[in-house]
Coordinates of C-alpha atoms and ligand atoms in Angstrom, one line a residue:
M3 CA -31.5 132.9 -21.1
A4 CA -30.6 132.4 -17.5
I5 CA -27.6 133.9 -15.8
I6 CA -26.1 131.6 -13.2
L7 CA -23.6 132.0 -10.4
G8 CA -20.6 129.7 -10.9
S9 CA -18.1 128.5 -8.4
H10 CA -17.2 131.1 -5.9
R11 CA -15.1 131.5 -2.7
Y12 CA -13.8 134.4 -0.7
G13 CA -11.4 135.2 2.1
K14 CA -8.6 137.4 3.3
A15 CA -5.5 137.2 1.2
E16 CA -1.9 137.8 2.3
N17 CA -2.2 138.5 6.0
R18 CA 1.4 139.3 7.0
V19 CA 1.6 137.6 10.4
V20 CA 4.8 137.9 12.5
R21 CA 5.0 135.8 15.7
I22 CA 7.7 136.4 18.2
Y23 CA 8.4 133.7 20.8
R24 CA 9.7 135.6 23.8
D25 CA 9.3 133.2 26.7
T26 CA 13.1 133.5 27.3
A27 CA 15.7 136.1 26.5
R28 CA 16.5 134.1 23.4
H29 CA 13.6 135.0 21.1
E30 CA 12.4 133.1 18.0
I31 CA 10.6 134.7 15.1
R32 CA 8.2 133.3 12.6
D33 CA 7.1 135.4 9.6
V34 CA 4.4 134.3 7.3
N35 CA 2.0 135.4 4.6
V36 CA -1.3 133.6 5.1
S37 CA -4.4 133.6 2.9
S38 CA -7.7 132.0 3.7
A39 CA -10.5 131.2 1.3
L40 CA -13.9 129.8 2.2
K41 CA -16.4 127.8 0.2
G42 CA -20.0 127.1 1.2
D43 CA -23.5 128.5 1.3
F44 CA -22.6 131.9 0.0
A45 CA -24.9 132.2 -3.0
P46 CA -27.3 134.6 -1.3
A47 CA -24.5 137.1 -0.8
H48 CA -23.9 137.1 -4.5
L49 CA -27.5 136.9 -5.7
E50 CA -29.3 139.0 -3.2
G51 CA -26.7 140.8 -1.1
D52 CA -27.7 138.7 1.9
Q53 CA -24.7 138.6 4.2
R54 CA -26.1 136.5 7.0
N55 CA -23.9 133.5 6.2
V56 CA -20.8 135.6 5.4
L57 CA -18.0 135.4 8.0
P58 CA -16.3 138.7 7.1
T59 CA -12.9 138.6 5.6
D60 CA -12.0 140.9 8.5
T61 CA -12.8 138.1 10.9
Q62 CA -10.6 135.8 8.9
K63 CA -7.8 138.2 9.2
N64 CA -8.3 138.2 13.0
M65 CA -8.3 134.4 13.1
A66 CA -4.9 134.3 11.3
Y67 CA -3.4 136.5 14.0
A68 CA -5.3 134.8 16.9
Y69 CA -4.2 131.4 15.9
A70 CA -0.6 132.5 15.6
K71 CA -0.8 133.0 19.3
V72 CA -3.1 130.2 20.5
V73 CA -2.0 127.4 18.0
G74 CA 1.4 128.9 17.4
L75 CA 3.5 128.9 14.2
N76 CA 5.9 126.0 14.9
T77 CA 5.2 124.6 11.5
I78 CA 3.1 126.3 8.9
E79 CA 1.4 123.0 8.1
D80 CA 0.0 122.5 11.6
Y81 CA -1.0 126.1 11.8
G82 CA -2.7 125.9 8.4
L83 CA -4.5 122.6 9.4
A84 CA -5.8 124.2 12.6
L85 CA -7.2 127.2 10.7
A86 CA -8.8 125.2 7.9
R87 CA -10.4 122.8 10.4
H88 CA -11.7 125.7 12.5
Y89 CA -13.6 127.2 9.6
V90 CA -15.0 123.9 8.4
D91 CA -15.8 122.5 11.8
D92 CA -16.9 125.6 13.7
V93 CA -18.5 128.0 11.2
P94 CA -21.8 126.4 10.0
P95 CA -22.1 127.8 6.5
V96 CA -18.5 126.9 5.6
E97 CA -18.2 123.6 3.7
G98 CA -14.5 124.0 2.6
A99 CA -11.5 126.0 3.5
R100 CA -8.3 126.6 1.8
I101 CA -5.3 128.1 3.6
E102 CA -2.2 129.1 1.6
I103 CA 1.0 130.1 3.5
E104 CA 4.4 131.5 2.5
D105 CA 7.1 131.2 5.2
Y106 CA 9.8 133.9 5.3
P107 CA 12.8 132.6 7.2
W108 CA 15.0 134.8 9.4
E109 CA 18.4 133.9 10.9
R110 CA 20.2 135.3 13.9
V111 CA 22.6 138.2 13.4
Q112 CA 26.1 137.0 14.3
V113 CA 27.8 139.2 17.0
D114 CA 31.3 138.2 18.0
G115 CA 30.8 134.8 16.4
E116 CA 27.6 134.1 18.4
G117 CA 24.0 134.2 17.2
H118 CA 22.3 137.2 18.7
D119 CA 19.3 136.7 21.0
H120 CA 16.8 139.0 19.4
T121 CA 18.2 140.5 16.2
F122 CA 17.7 138.7 12.9
V123 CA 18.3 139.2 9.2
R124 CA 16.1 137.8 6.5
K125 CA 17.5 134.7 4.9
G126 CA 18.1 135.2 1.2
Q127 CA 17.2 131.7 0.1
E128 CA 13.9 130.2 -1.0
T129 CA 10.5 130.8 0.4
R130 CA 8.8 127.8 1.9
L131 CA 5.1 127.2 0.8
C132 CA 2.2 125.2 2.0
S133 CA -1.5 124.9 1.3
V134 CA -4.2 123.1 3.3
T135 CA -7.6 122.3 2.0
V136 CA -10.3 120.9 4.2
E137 CA -13.7 119.9 2.9
G138 CA -16.7 118.2 4.5
I139 CA -17.9 117.5 8.1
G140 CA -17.3 114.6 10.5
D141 CA -16.4 111.2 8.9
A142 CA -16.8 112.7 5.4
Q143 CA -14.1 115.3 6.0
Q144 CA -11.2 115.2 3.6
T145 CA -7.9 117.0 3.9
W146 CA -5.2 117.8 1.3
V147 CA -1.8 119.3 2.1
T148 CA 0.8 120.5 -0.3
G149 CA 4.3 121.7 0.5
G150 CA 7.0 123.3 -1.5
F151 CA 9.1 126.3 -2.1
K152 CA 9.7 129.1 -4.6
D153 CA 12.6 131.3 -5.6
L154 CA 15.3 128.7 -5.0
V155 CA 18.0 130.2 -7.2
I156 CA 20.4 127.5 -8.2
L157 CA 23.2 127.3 -10.7
K158 CA 25.7 124.8 -12.0
S159 CA 28.7 126.0 -13.9
T160 CA 29.3 122.8 -15.8
G161 CA 27.7 119.3 -16.1
S162 CA 24.9 120.5 -18.4
E163 CA 24.4 120.0 -22.1
F164 CA 21.8 120.9 -24.7
A165 CA 22.3 119.3 -28.1
D166 CA 20.6 117.1 -30.6
F167 CA 17.5 119.2 -30.5
Y168 CA 15.0 119.4 -33.4
V169 CA 16.2 121.9 -36.0
D170 CA 14.2 123.8 -38.6
E171 CA 14.8 126.9 -40.8
F172 CA 14.5 129.3 -37.9
T173 CA 16.9 127.5 -35.6
T174 CA 20.0 129.5 -34.7
L175 CA 20.9 128.0 -31.3
A176 CA 24.2 126.2 -31.3
P177 CA 24.3 122.8 -29.6
T178 CA 26.4 122.8 -26.5
H179 CA 28.0 120.1 -24.4
D180 CA 29.1 122.4 -21.6
R181 CA 27.0 125.3 -20.4
V182 CA 25.9 127.1 -17.3
M183 CA 22.5 125.9 -16.1
A184 CA 20.6 128.1 -13.7
T185 CA 17.0 128.5 -12.5
S186 CA 14.8 130.0 -9.9
L187 CA 13.0 126.8 -9.0
V188 CA 9.4 126.5 -7.9
A189 CA 8.7 123.0 -6.5
R190 CA 5.4 121.9 -5.0
W191 CA 4.6 118.4 -3.7
R192 CA 1.3 116.8 -2.6
F193 CA 1.3 114.8 0.6
T194 CA -0.7 111.6 0.9
G195 CA -1.8 112.4 4.4
T196 CA -1.2 114.6 7.4
D197 CA 0.8 112.3 9.7
V198 CA 4.1 113.9 8.6
D199 CA 7.1 115.4 10.3
W200 CA 6.7 118.6 8.3
D201 CA 10.0 120.3 9.0
A202 CA 12.2 117.2 8.6
T203 CA 10.4 116.3 5.4
Y204 CA 10.8 119.8 4.0
A205 CA 14.5 119.9 4.7
G206 CA 15.0 116.4 3.3
I207 CA 13.1 117.0 0.1
K208 CA 14.9 120.3 -0.5
A209 CA 18.3 118.7 0.1
L210 CA 17.4 115.8 -2.2
M211 CA 16.3 118.1 -5.0
V212 CA 19.4 120.3 -4.7
S213 CA 21.7 117.3 -4.6
R214 CA 20.0 115.8 -7.7
F215 CA 20.4 119.1 -9.6
A216 CA 24.1 119.1 -8.7
T217 CA 25.0 115.4 -9.4
L218 CA 22.9 114.6 -12.5
H219 CA 24.9 115.3 -15.7
S220 CA 22.0 117.1 -17.4
L221 CA 21.1 116.7 -21.0
A222 CA 18.3 119.2 -20.6
L223 CA 16.5 121.1 -17.9
Q224 CA 13.5 118.8 -18.6
Q225 CA 15.5 115.8 -17.7
T226 CA 16.8 117.4 -14.5
L227 CA 13.3 118.3 -13.4
F228 CA 12.0 114.8 -13.9
E229 CA 14.9 113.3 -12.1
M230 CA 14.5 115.7 -9.1
G231 CA 10.8 114.7 -8.9
R232 CA 11.6 111.0 -9.3
A233 CA 14.2 111.2 -6.5
V234 CA 11.6 112.7 -4.1
L235 CA 9.0 110.1 -4.9
E236 CA 11.4 107.3 -4.5
A237 CA 12.6 108.5 -1.1
Y238 CA 9.3 109.8 0.4
D239 CA 6.3 107.5 0.6
V240 CA 4.3 110.5 2.1
V241 CA 4.6 112.3 -1.2
A242 CA 2.2 111.4 -4.1
E243 CA 3.1 114.0 -6.7
V244 CA 5.7 116.6 -7.4
R245 CA 5.2 119.7 -9.6
L246 CA 8.1 121.7 -10.8
S247 CA 8.4 125.0 -12.6
A248 CA 11.8 126.2 -13.7
P249 CA 12.7 129.3 -15.7
N250 CA 15.9 128.6 -17.7
K251 CA 18.0 131.5 -16.7
H252 CA 20.1 131.7 -19.8
H253 CA 23.8 132.5 -19.5
F254 CA 25.3 133.5 -22.8
L255 CA 29.0 133.4 -23.4
Y256 CA 30.1 137.0 -24.0
D257 CA 32.0 137.6 -27.2
L258 CA 35.4 138.9 -26.0
E259 CA 37.2 137.7 -29.2
R260 CA 36.3 141.1 -30.7
F261 CA 38.8 142.5 -28.2
G262 CA 41.4 139.8 -28.8
I263 CA 40.5 138.1 -25.4
E264 CA 40.0 134.4 -25.1
N265 CA 36.8 133.3 -23.4
H266 CA 36.6 129.6 -22.7
G267 CA 33.4 129.4 -20.8
E268 CA 34.5 132.1 -18.3
V269 CA 32.6 135.3 -18.9
F270 CA 28.8 135.2 -19.5
H271 CA 25.9 137.6 -20.0
A272 CA 23.2 136.6 -17.6
D273 CA 20.0 137.4 -19.5
D274 CA 16.8 138.0 -17.6
R275 CA 14.3 137.7 -20.4
P276 CA 13.0 136.0 -22.4
Y277 CA 13.6 132.7 -20.5
G278 CA 12.7 129.2 -21.3
L279 CA 10.0 128.0 -18.9
I280 CA 10.1 124.3 -18.2
Q281 CA 7.4 122.7 -16.2
A282 CA 6.7 119.1 -15.2
Q283 CA 4.5 117.0 -13.0
V284 CA 5.9 113.8 -11.7
T285 CA 3.5 111.4 -10.1
R286 CA 3.2 107.8 -8.8
D287 CA 1.0 105.8 -11.0
D288 CA -1.1 104.8 -7.9
A289 CA -1.3 108.3 -6.5
P290 CA -4.6 109.1 -4.8
D291 CA -6.7 111.6 -6.5
A292 CA -5.5 115.2 -6.2
G293 CA -9.0 116.6 -5.5
P294 CA -8.8 120.3 -4.9
A295 CA -5.2 120.2 -3.7
W296 CA -4.0 122.3 -6.6
D297 CA -6.9 124.8 -6.7
A298 CA -4.7 127.8 -6.0
Y299 CA -6.5 130.7 -4.3
T300 CA -4.1 133.7 -4.4
G301 CA -2.3 132.6 -7.5
L302 CA 0.9 133.3 -5.7
V303 CA 1.6 129.6 -5.1
Ligands
URC405 O1 17.4 122.6 -21.1 C1 16.9 123.2 -22.1 N1 15.7 122.8 -22.5 C2 15.1 123.4 -23.6 O2 14.0 123.0 -24.1 C3 15.8 124.5 -24.3 N2 15.5 125.2 -25.3 C4 16.6 126.1 -25.5 O3 16.7 127.0 -26.3 N3 17.5 125.9 -24.5 C5 17.1 124.8 -23.8 N4 17.6 124.2 -22.7

């Protein structure tokens, strides 16, 4: 029997990089969580303890900080592309690099109705995500970029049904034609290329998904997810595929009749668990191959 080394990669996970732009008195802040993972000729490190090809994870940490200055953090995608290409192009043993980034947005504190120059509060909404994977050298080099967000908590207080479902001897759920539908949405999308206005596309996709969630009269969360993905693919040629994951944050009508109080869809118990977890991929039938685009490194995205 032979024991063999399977696929392997390594890097520095979750570097918490904060970049302040302070060229004028009005500062800007970018706050990210960046992970890098390298693939390549690293078998000797595993098999013999030979580190000669191993670019330390400590160096990868330093690169994440150095590039925040020299490349900048105007968009996480451009920063991620620069990092990934640096590893593959400039570090000989590296054959592939994956960069995963979470973007934590801040907004200016309001003082006397004006945005303050250098004081910020964390924005409570979703966290923007991206991943960049670069593999190969020269003309053979291939690049995959995904964008997305997590923790977009969204709720509609009507316009949602769930009825006509399959019933067996264990079914107790009552059909409903008017319920609260709420989720903490994770959405990821795969770009077809890198010639993309990253910020405008992100804002547009998020707005489109939120608006579809609002306007679709939903017969199930499954239908809502598919329609959100469809809307993005119809509007954005630069997107090949959308992946959605949505916990159904159940809101149960609280029984107030016991106290002689009427409750016509007004008071609910927001249950945190268990939750239905609905996931869907929505893809163009002619989408290019996903390659390693979805090979998550940190498991956080
Ligand atoms: O939108 C829903 N989809 C389901 O599959 C489901 N199952 C369930 O109990 N409630 C819901 N709601």
